[in-house]
CSV table of C-alpha atoms and ligand atoms in Angstrom, one decimal:
chain,number,residue,atom,x,y,z
C,1,UNK,CA,111.9,60.7,284.8
C,2,UNK,CA,111.7,64.3,283.5
C,3,UNK,CA,111.5,65.5,287.1
C,4,UNK,CA,114.4,63.3,288.1
C,5,UNK,CA,116.6,64.6,285.3
C,6,UNK,CA,115.7,68.2,286.0
C,7,UNK,CA,116.5,70.2,289.1
C,8,UNK,CA,113.0,69.8,290.6
C,9,UNK,CA,113.3,66.4,292.0
C,10,UNK,CA,110.6,65.6,294.5
C,11,UNK,CA,111.9,64.9,298.0
C,12,UNK,CA,111.0,61.2,298.1
C,13,UNK,CA,112.7,60.6,294.7
C,14,UNK,CA,116.0,62.0,295.9
C,15,UNK,CA,116.9,58.6,297.5
C,16,UNK,CA,118.5,56.2,295.1
C,17,UNK,CA,117.0,53.2,297.0
C,18,UNK,CA,113.5,54.4,296.2
C,19,UNK,CA,113.9,55.5,292.6
C,20,UNK,CA,115.8,52.6,291.1
C,21,UNK,CA,113.5,49.9,292.4
C,22,UNK,CA,110.6,52.1,291.1
C,23,UNK,CA,112.2,52.1,287.7
C,24,UNK,CA,112.7,48.3,287.8
C,25,UNK,CA,109.0,47.9,288.7
C,26,UNK,CA,108.0,50.1,285.8
C,27,UNK,CA,110.2,48.1,283.3
C,28,UNK,CA,108.8,44.8,284.6
C,29,UNK,CA,105.2,46.1,284.3
C,30,UNK,CA,106.0,47.2,280.7
C,31,UNK,CA,107.3,43.7,279.8
C,32,UNK,CA,104.3,42.1,281.4
C,33,UNK,CA,101.9,44.3,279.4
C,34,UNK,CA,103.7,43.4,276.1
C,35,UNK,CA,103.4,39.7,276.9
C,36,UNK,CA,99.7,40.0,277.9
C,37,UNK,CA,99.0,41.9,274.7
C,38,UNK,CA,100.5,39.0,272.7
C,39,UNK,CA,98.3,36.5,274.5
C,40,UNK,CA,95.2,38.6,273.7
C,41,UNK,CA,96.4,38.8,270.1
C,42,UNK,CA,96.5,35.1,269.8
C,43,UNK,CA,93.1,34.7,271.3
C,44,UNK,CA,91.4,37.2,269.1
C,45,UNK,CA,93.4,36.9,265.8
C,46,UNK,CA,92.0,33.8,264.2
C,47,UNK,CA,88.6,35.1,263.2
C,48,UNK,CA,90.0,38.4,261.9
C,49,UNK,CA,92.7,36.8,259.8
C,50,UNK,CA,91.4,33.5,258.6
C,51,UNK,CA,89.7,34.7,255.5
C,52,UNK,CA,92.7,34.3,253.4
C,53,UNK,CA,93.3,30.7,254.2
C,54,UNK,CA,89.9,29.3,253.1
C,55,UNK,CA,88.4,29.1,249.7
C,56,UNK,CA,85.2,30.8,250.7
C,57,UNK,CA,83.7,32.7,253.7
C,58,UNK,CA,81.5,29.8,254.6
C,59,UNK,CA,83.9,28.0,256.9
C,60,UNK,CA,84.6,31.1,258.9
C,61,UNK,CA,81.2,30.5,260.6
C,62,UNK,CA,81.9,26.9,261.4
C,63,UNK,CA,82.2,26.2,265.1
C,64,UNK,CA,85.1,24.2,266.5
C,65,UNK,CA,82.9,23.3,269.5
C,66,UNK,CA,82.0,19.6,269.8
C,67,UNK,CA,78.4,18.5,269.3
C,68,UNK,CA,76.3,17.9,272.4
C,69,UNK,CA,75.4,14.3,273.2
C,70,UNK,CA,72.9,13.1,275.7
C,71,UNK,CA,72.9,9.6,277.3
C,72,UNK,CA,75.5,7.6,275.5
C,73,UNK,CA,75.1,3.9,276.4
C,74,UNK,CA,77.9,1.3,276.3
C,75,UNK,CA,81.2,1.9,274.6
C,76,UNK,CA,83.1,1.9,277.9
C,77,UNK,CA,86.1,0.0,276.4
C,78,UNK,CA,86.6,2.4,273.5
C,79,UNK,CA,86.2,5.5,275.8
C,80,UNK,CA,88.8,4.0,278.3
C,81,UNK,CA,91.2,3.3,275.4
C,82,UNK,CA,90.8,6.9,274.1
C,83,UNK,CA,91.3,8.3,277.6
C,84,UNK,CA,94.6,6.4,277.9
C,85,UNK,CA,95.8,7.7,274.6
C,86,UNK,CA,94.8,11.3,275.6
C,87,UNK,CA,97.1,11.1,278.6
C,88,UNK,CA,100.0,9.6,276.6
C,89,UNK,CA,99.6,10.0,272.8
C,90,UNK,CA,103.1,8.5,272.2
C,91,UNK,CA,103.2,9.5,268.5
C,92,UNK,CA,99.9,7.9,267.6
C,93,UNK,CA,96.4,9.0,266.7
C,94,UNK,CA,93.1,7.2,267.0
C,95,UNK,CA,90.6,6.2,264.4
C,96,UNK,CA,87.1,5.3,265.4
C,97,UNK,CA,85.9,3.3,262.5
C,98,UNK,CA,82.8,1.3,261.5
C,99,UNK,CA,79.9,1.2,259.1
C,100,UNK,CA,77.5,4.1,259.0
C,101,UNK,CA,75.2,4.5,262.0
C,102,UNK,CA,77.3,2.5,264.4
C,103,UNK,CA,77.9,5.5,266.7
C,104,UNK,CA,81.4,6.8,265.8
C,105,UNK,CA,80.4,10.5,266.0
C,106,UNK,CA,78.5,9.8,269.2
C,107,UNK,CA,81.5,8.1,270.9
C,108,UNK,CA,83.9,10.9,269.8
C,109,UNK,CA,81.5,13.6,271.1
C,110,UNK,CA,81.1,11.8,274.4
C,111,UNK,CA,84.9,11.6,274.7
C,112,UNK,CA,85.3,15.2,273.7
C,113,UNK,CA,83.0,16.2,276.5
C,114,UNK,CA,85.0,14.1,279.0
C,115,UNK,CA,88.3,15.7,277.8
C,116,UNK,CA,86.8,19.1,278.1
C,117,UNK,CA,85.6,18.5,281.6
C,118,UNK,CA,89.2,17.3,282.5
C,119,UNK,CA,90.7,20.6,281.3
C,120,UNK,CA,91.9,19.7,277.8
C,121,UNK,CA,91.3,22.2,275.0
C,122,UNK,CA,88.9,20.5,272.5
C,123,UNK,CA,88.5,21.2,268.8
C,124,UNK,CA,85.9,19.6,266.6
C,125,UNK,CA,86.2,19.7,262.8
C,126,UNK,CA,83.5,18.2,260.7
C,127,UNK,CA,85.0,17.0,257.4
C,128,UNK,CA,83.6,18.6,254.3
C,129,UNK,CA,86.5,19.4,252.0
C,130,UNK,CA,90.2,20.0,252.2
C,131,UNK,CA,89.9,23.8,252.0
C,132,UNK,CA,87.7,23.9,255.1
C,133,UNK,CA,89.9,21.4,256.9
C,134,UNK,CA,92.9,23.6,256.2
C,135,UNK,CA,91.1,26.6,257.6
C,136,UNK,CA,90.0,24.9,260.7
C,137,UNK,CA,93.4,23.3,261.3
C,138,UNK,CA,95.0,26.7,261.2
C,139,UNK,CA,92.3,28.0,263.6
C,140,UNK,CA,93.2,25.1,265.9
C,141,UNK,CA,96.9,25.8,265.7
C,142,UNK,CA,96.4,29.6,266.4
C,143,UNK,CA,94.3,28.7,269.5
C,144,UNK,CA,97.2,26.5,270.6
C,145,UNK,CA,99.5,29.5,270.4
C,146,UNK,CA,100.9,29.5,266.8
C,147,UNK,CA,102.8,32.8,266.5
C,148,UNK,CA,101.5,35.2,263.9
C,149,UNK,CA,104.9,35.5,262.3
C,150,UNK,CA,105.1,31.7,261.5
C,151,UNK,CA,101.6,31.8,260.0
C,152,UNK,CA,102.6,34.8,257.8
C,153,UNK,CA,105.7,33.0,256.7
C,154,UNK,CA,103.6,30.0,255.6
C,155,UNK,CA,101.1,32.2,253.9
C,156,UNK,CA,103.9,34.0,252.0
C,157,UNK,CA,105.0,30.6,250.7
C,158,UNK,CA,108.2,30.5,252.8
C,159,UNK,CA,107.0,27.4,254.7
C,160,UNK,CA,104.5,24.6,254.2
C,161,UNK,CA,101.2,25.4,256.0
C,162,UNK,CA,100.6,21.8,257.2
C,163,UNK,CA,104.2,21.7,258.5
C,164,UNK,CA,103.7,25.0,260.3
C,165,UNK,CA,100.4,23.9,261.9
C,166,UNK,CA,101.9,20.5,263.0
C,167,UNK,CA,105.0,22.1,264.4
C,168,UNK,CA,102.8,24.1,266.8
C,169,UNK,CA,100.6,21.1,267.5
C,170,UNK,CA,103.8,19.2,268.4
C,171,UNK,CA,104.7,22.0,270.9
C,172,UNK,CA,101.4,22.6,272.6
C,173,UNK,CA,100.1,20.2,275.2
C,174,UNK,CA,96.7,19.1,276.5
C,175,UNK,CA,94.6,19.4,273.4
C,176,UNK,CA,92.2,17.1,271.6
C,177,UNK,CA,91.3,17.5,268.0
C,178,UNK,CA,88.5,15.4,266.4
C,179,UNK,CA,88.1,15.2,262.7
C,180,UNK,CA,84.6,13.8,262.3
C,181,UNK,CA,83.1,11.8,259.3
C,182,UNK,CA,86.4,11.6,257.4
C,183,UNK,CA,84.8,8.9,255.2
C,184,UNK,CA,86.9,9.6,252.1
C,185,UNK,CA,90.4,9.7,253.5
C,186,UNK,CA,92.1,9.8,250.1
C,187,UNK,CA,90.7,13.3,249.8
C,188,UNK,CA,92.4,14.4,253.0
C,189,UNK,CA,96.0,13.3,252.1
C,190,UNK,CA,98.1,15.6,250.0
C,191,UNK,CA,97.2,15.4,246.4
C,192,UNK,CA,98.5,12.2,244.9
C,193,UNK,CA,100.2,11.0,248.1
C,194,UNK,CA,99.0,8.3,250.5
C,195,UNK,CA,97.6,9.7,253.8
C,196,UNK,CA,99.8,7.1,255.6
C,197,UNK,CA,103.0,9.1,254.6
C,198,UNK,CA,101.8,11.7,257.1
C,199,UNK,CA,102.8,14.7,255.1
C,200,UNK,CA,99.3,16.3,254.9
C,201,UNK,CA,96.8,17.4,257.5
C,202,UNK,CA,96.6,14.1,259.3
C,203,UNK,CA,99.8,13.3,261.3
C,204,UNK,CA,100.7,11.4,264.4
C,205,UNK,CA,103.1,14.1,265.6
C,206,UNK,CA,101.0,16.0,268.1
C,207,UNK,CA,101.7,16.4,271.8
C,208,UNK,CA,97.9,16.3,272.2
C,209,UNK,CA,95.6,13.7,270.6
C,210,UNK,CA,94.1,13.6,267.1
C,211,UNK,CA,90.9,11.4,266.8
C,212,UNK,CA,89.4,10.6,263.4
C,213,UNK,CA,86.0,9.1,262.9
C,214,UNK,CA,85.6,7.3,259.6
C,215,UNK,CA,83.7,4.5,257.8
C,216,UNK,CA,87.1,3.4,256.3
C,217,UNK,CA,88.5,0.7,258.6
C,218,UNK,CA,91.5,-0.2,256.5
C,219,UNK,CA,94.9,-0.2,258.3
C,220,UNK,CA,96.5,0.6,254.9
C,221,UNK,CA,94.6,3.8,254.7
C,222,UNK,CA,95.6,5.2,258.0
C,223,UNK,CA,99.1,3.8,258.3
C,224,UNK,CA,101.2,2.3,261.0
C,225,UNK,CA,100.8,5.1,263.6
C,226,UNK,CA,97.0,4.9,263.7
C,227,UNK,CA,95.3,3.0,266.5
C,228,UNK,CA,92.1,1.7,264.9
C,229,UNK,CA,89.2,1.3,267.3
C,230,UNK,CA,86.5,-0.5,265.3
C,231,UNK,CA,83.0,-0.2,266.7
C,232,UNK,CA,80.8,-3.3,266.8
C,233,UNK,CA,77.0,-3.4,267.3
C,234,UNK,CA,76.0,-2.7,270.9
C,235,UNK,CA,75.4,-5.6,273.3
C,236,UNK,CA,71.8,-6.4,274.4
C,237,UNK,CA,72.1,-4.5,277.7
C,238,UNK,CA,73.2,-1.1,276.3
C,239,UNK,CA,71.1,-1.5,273.1
C,240,UNK,CA,68.0,-2.2,275.1
C,241,UNK,CA,68.8,0.8,277.4
C,242,UNK,CA,68.8,3.1,274.3
C,243,UNK,CA,65.2,2.0,273.5
C,244,UNK,CA,64.1,2.4,277.2
C,245,UNK,CA,65.7,5.9,277.2
C,246,UNK,CA,63.7,6.9,274.1
C,247,UNK,CA,60.4,5.2,275.1
C,248,UNK,CA,60.3,4.6,278.9
C,249,UNK,CA,56.7,3.4,278.9
C,250,UNK,CA,56.9,1.0,275.9
C,251,UNK,CA,57.5,-2.1,277.9
C,252,UNK,CA,59.9,-4.0,280.2
C,253,UNK,CA,63.7,-4.0,280.0
C,254,UNK,CA,63.7,-7.6,278.7
C,255,UNK,CA,61.2,-6.6,275.9
C,256,UNK,CA,63.5,-3.7,275.0
C,257,UNK,CA,66.5,-6.1,274.8
C,258,UNK,CA,64.5,-8.5,272.5
C,259,UNK,CA,63.7,-5.7,270.1
C,260,UNK,CA,67.2,-4.3,270.3
C,261,UNK,CA,68.6,-7.7,269.3
C,262,UNK,CA,66.1,-7.9,266.4
C,263,UNK,CA,67.5,-4.6,265.3
C,264,UNK,CA,71.0,-6.0,265.3
C,265,UNK,CA,72.2,-3.7,268.1
C,266,UNK,CA,72.8,-1.0,265.4
C,267,UNK,CA,72.6,2.4,267.1
C,268,UNK,CA,71.0,4.2,264.2
C,269,UNK,CA,68.2,1.6,263.9
C,270,UNK,CA,67.7,1.8,267.7
C,271,UNK,CA,67.5,5.5,267.5
C,272,UNK,CA,64.9,5.3,264.7
C,273,UNK,CA,62.8,2.7,266.5
C,274,UNK,CA,63.0,4.6,269.8
C,275,UNK,CA,61.9,7.8,268.1
C,276,UNK,CA,59.0,6.0,266.4
C,277,UNK,CA,57.8,4.3,269.6
C,278,UNK,CA,57.9,7.6,271.5
C,279,UNK,CA,55.7,9.3,268.8
C,280,UNK,CA,52.2,10.0,270.2
C,281,UNK,CA,50.6,9.2,266.9
C,282,UNK,CA,52.6,6.0,266.1
C,283,UNK,CA,50.6,2.8,265.4
C,284,UNK,CA,52.9,0.6,267.4
C,285,UNK,CA,53.8,2.0,270.9
C,286,UNK,CA,55.2,-1.0,272.6
C,287,UNK,CA,58.5,-2.9,272.1
C,288,UNK,CA,56.7,-6.2,271.5
C,289,UNK,CA,54.1,-5.0,269.0
C,290,UNK,CA,56.9,-3.1,267.1
C,291,UNK,CA,59.1,-6.2,267.0
C,292,UNK,CA,56.2,-8.3,265.8
C,293,UNK,CA,55.3,-5.7,263.1
C,294,UNK,CA,58.9,-5.7,261.9
C,295,UNK,CA,58.4,-9.3,260.6
C,296,UNK,CA,55.9,-8.2,258.0
C,297,UNK,CA,56.2,-4.4,257.8
C,298,UNK,CA,60.0,-3.9,257.9
C,299,UNK,CA,60.0,-1.9,254.6
C,300,UNK,CA,57.4,0.5,256.0
C,301,UNK,CA,58.9,0.9,259.5
C,302,UNK,CA,62.6,1.0,258.9
C,303,UNK,CA,62.9,0.8,255.1
C,304,UNK,CA,60.9,3.8,254.0
C,305,UNK,CA,62.3,5.9,251.3
C,306,UNK,CA,63.4,9.4,252.2
C,307,UNK,CA,62.6,12.2,249.7
C,308,UNK,CA,66.0,13.9,250.3
C,309,UNK,CA,68.1,10.8,250.4
C,310,UNK,CA,70.1,12.0,247.4
C,311,UNK,CA,71.9,14.3,249.9
C,312,UNK,CA,74.5,12.2,251.7
C,313,UNK,CA,74.1,14.3,254.9
C,314,UNK,CA,70.4,13.3,255.0
C,315,UNK,CA,71.0,9.7,253.8
C,316,UNK,CA,73.3,9.0,256.7
C,317,UNK,CA,70.5,9.6,259.2
C,318,UNK,CA,68.1,7.1,257.6
C,319,UNK,CA,68.6,3.4,258.2
C,320,UNK,CA,67.5,2.5,254.6
C,321,UNK,CA,69.9,4.9,253.0
C,322,UNK,CA,73.0,5.2,255.2
C,323,UNK,CA,74.9,2.3,253.8
C,324,UNK,CA,74.0,3.3,250.3
C,325,UNK,CA,76.4,6.2,250.8
C,326,UNK,CA,79.3,3.8,251.3
C,327,UNK,CA,78.1,1.6,248.4
C,328,UNK,CA,78.0,4.8,246.2
C,329,UNK,CA,81.5,5.5,247.3
C,330,UNK,CA,82.7,2.0,246.4
C,331,UNK,CA,81.1,2.4,243.0
C,332,UNK,CA,82.9,5.7,242.5
C,333,UNK,CA,86.1,3.9,243.3
C,334,UNK,CA,85.4,1.4,240.5
C,335,UNK,CA,84.0,-1.3,242.8
C,336,UNK,CA,80.5,-1.6,241.3
C,337,UNK,CA,80.2,-5.3,242.3
C,338,UNK,CA,80.1,-4.5,246.0
C,339,UNK,CA,76.4,-3.5,245.8
C,340,UNK,CA,75.1,-6.7,244.3
C,341,UNK,CA,77.3,-8.8,246.6
C,342,UNK,CA,75.9,-7.1,249.7
C,343,UNK,CA,72.3,-7.4,248.4
C,344,UNK,CA,72.9,-11.1,247.7
C,345,UNK,CA,74.3,-11.6,251.2
C,346,UNK,CA,71.3,-9.8,252.7
C,347,UNK,CA,69.0,-12.4,251.1
C,348,UNK,CA,70.6,-15.2,253.0
C,349,UNK,CA,69.8,-16.2,256.6
C,350,UNK,CA,71.2,-14.4,259.6
C,351,UNK,CA,74.2,-16.7,260.0
C,352,UNK,CA,77.8,-16.7,258.9
C,353,UNK,CA,77.9,-17.3,255.1
C,354,UNK,CA,80.8,-19.5,253.8
C,355,UNK,CA,82.9,-17.4,251.4
C,356,UNK,CA,83.0,-20.4,249.1
C,357,UNK,CA,79.2,-20.2,248.6
C,358,UNK,CA,79.5,-16.8,246.8
C,359,UNK,CA,81.0,-17.7,243.5
C,360,UNK,CA,81.7,-15.6,240.3
C,361,UNK,CA,79.1,-17.8,238.5
C,362,UNK,CA,76.4,-17.0,241.2
C,363,UNK,CA,77.2,-13.3,240.8
C,364,UNK,CA,77.1,-13.5,237.0
C,365,UNK,CA,73.7,-15.1,237.3
C,366,UNK,CA,72.6,-12.3,239.6
C,367,UNK,CA,74.0,-9.3,237.7
C,368,UNK,CA,73.9,-10.7,234.1
C,369,UNK,CA,77.6,-9.6,233.6
C,370,UNK,CA,80.7,-11.6,233.5
C,371,UNK,CA,82.2,-11.7,237.0
C,372,UNK,CA,85.8,-12.7,237.6
C,373,UNK,CA,87.4,-14.0,240.9
C,374,UNK,CA,89.6,-10.8,241.3
C,375,UNK,CA,86.5,-8.6,240.9
C,376,UNK,CA,84.6,-10.7,243.5
C,377,UNK,CA,87.6,-10.5,245.9
C,378,UNK,CA,87.8,-6.7,245.4
C,379,UNK,CA,84.1,-6.5,246.2
C,380,UNK,CA,84.6,-8.5,249.5
C,381,UNK,CA,87.6,-6.4,250.4
C,382,UNK,CA,85.7,-3.1,249.7
C,383,UNK,CA,82.7,-4.2,251.8
C,384,UNK,CA,85.0,-5.3,254.6
C,385,UNK,CA,86.9,-2.0,254.4
C,386,UNK,CA,83.7,0.0,255.0
C,387,UNK,CA,82.6,-2.2,257.8
C,388,UNK,CA,79.7,-3.7,255.8
C,389,UNK,CA,81.0,-7.2,255.9
C,390,UNK,CA,82.4,-8.8,259.0
C,391,UNK,CA,84.3,-12.0,259.7
C,392,UNK,CA,83.3,-14.3,262.5
C,393,UNK,CA,86.2,-14.9,265.0
C,394,UNK,CA,86.5,-18.6,264.4
X,1,ATP,N1,76.3,4.5,272.4
X,1,ATP,C1,75.2,5.2,272.0
X,1,ATP,N2,74.2,5.5,272.9
X,1,ATP,C2,73.1,6.1,272.6
X,1,ATP,N3,72.8,6.5,271.3
X,1,ATP,C3,73.7,6.3,270.3
X,1,ATP,C4,74.9,5.6,270.7
X,1,ATP,N4,75.7,5.5,269.5
X,1,ATP,C5,74.9,6.0,268.6
X,1,ATP,N5,73.8,6.5,269.0
X,1,ATP,C6,72.7,7.2,268.2
X,1,ATP,O1,72.7,6.5,267.0
X,1,ATP,C7,72.7,7.5,265.9
X,1,ATP,C8,73.8,7.3,264.9
X,1,ATP,O2,75.0,7.6,265.6
X,1,ATP,P1,76.2,8.3,264.9
X,1,ATP,O3,75.8,9.5,264.1
X,1,ATP,O4,77.2,8.6,266.0
X,1,ATP,O5,76.8,7.2,263.9
X,1,ATP,P2,78.1,7.3,263.0
X,1,ATP,O6,78.8,6.0,263.1
X,1,ATP,O7,78.9,8.5,263.2
X,1,ATP,O8,77.4,7.3,261.5
X,1,ATP,P3,78.0,7.9,260.2
X,1,ATP,O9,79.0,6.9,259.6
X,1,ATP,O10,76.8,8.1,259.3
X,1,ATP,O11,78.7,9.2,260.5
X,1,ATP,C9,72.6,8.8,266.6
X,1,ATP,O12,71.3,9.3,266.6
X,1,ATP,C10,73.1,8.6,268.0
X,1,ATP,O13,72.4,9.5,268.9
X,2,MG,MG1,79.4,10.1,262.1
């Protein structure tokens, strides 16, 4: 430009049809570089700036990558339902719900891997507390293109942080966000407000799909825009296949199915039995001998105490303890009767139990306390909410 303005104009630049297009190219290249720089900014900014969102530095090291899963059996219906919602969320979010060990996290991880392969951006948040959830939600929104200025405005108190994050999640397309193990949803909602008002971190307003996994199966908890996908025990075919995958030399497919049905098709129990059978030093190494041993050694095989069971993260990996986590939660919510009711039901035969059989008088005799009808109904409702008590269809 200096040359052009001065007398010493190079010969080729003396022609207007050369120099003006050249200027235009330079201007366009400049604009292009500015835009590219912004993109790079969005990609690299989250780690550098997230510190101020969270309560501690711990969450900064948490990955948003989904966990790896190998050989998921069954669950085709739930995966197909989720795939449909991923293509068209239509103002809804999904909740995979069931009792502990039923395979919610596993199904969500399998779905995340399918979505990732299909080109969706996938984010995985493991619920621990609301401060970490906030941090990871912001990280997700930034990765989906949330402009720095909007985040700064929310940080400065000029806008709500959840509103800002969800505005961006409502603009961006083709993303999947999984919030895993959200077992105490009342902690996730804004303080003192129901989650179902959708004013906190959980909202149905994304252009992508939000999937929750939770032990809480209550429609009241999740509100009208939640599509609840309750997981049931696995059918014989898939359940037996899990045992064969774990211990391929332990017997025939039919023997595996028989053992799988004895274990109630519960994935966590199948996983525990499969791991045991595959152990080179185990006493029982075939499906049949293990199933026979269960009749008299169940407390030793599947009911053994775990020394670290007081930690909920350990407890949920052990068949004996995993449902105690939910019973503890019910007790904390003031529903102490749920535990003796479940224990009492467990003493009865493996068949539907008429509700009328379980009376306040019976529970009074069991617990030694006065039990009222409302307390008993609350215990049934609590167990049903956490997937520990099911109703037969008829
Ligand atoms: N469909 C499946 N195929 C194969 N293995 C499975 C399947 N579902 C669950 N499992 C295995 O069962 C175990 C428990 O599953 P998972 O952790 O997904 O249960 P969960 O419902 O999320 O439990 P929690 O409520 O404690 O979080 C895991 O070891 C997992 O590998
Ligand atoms: Mg889980």
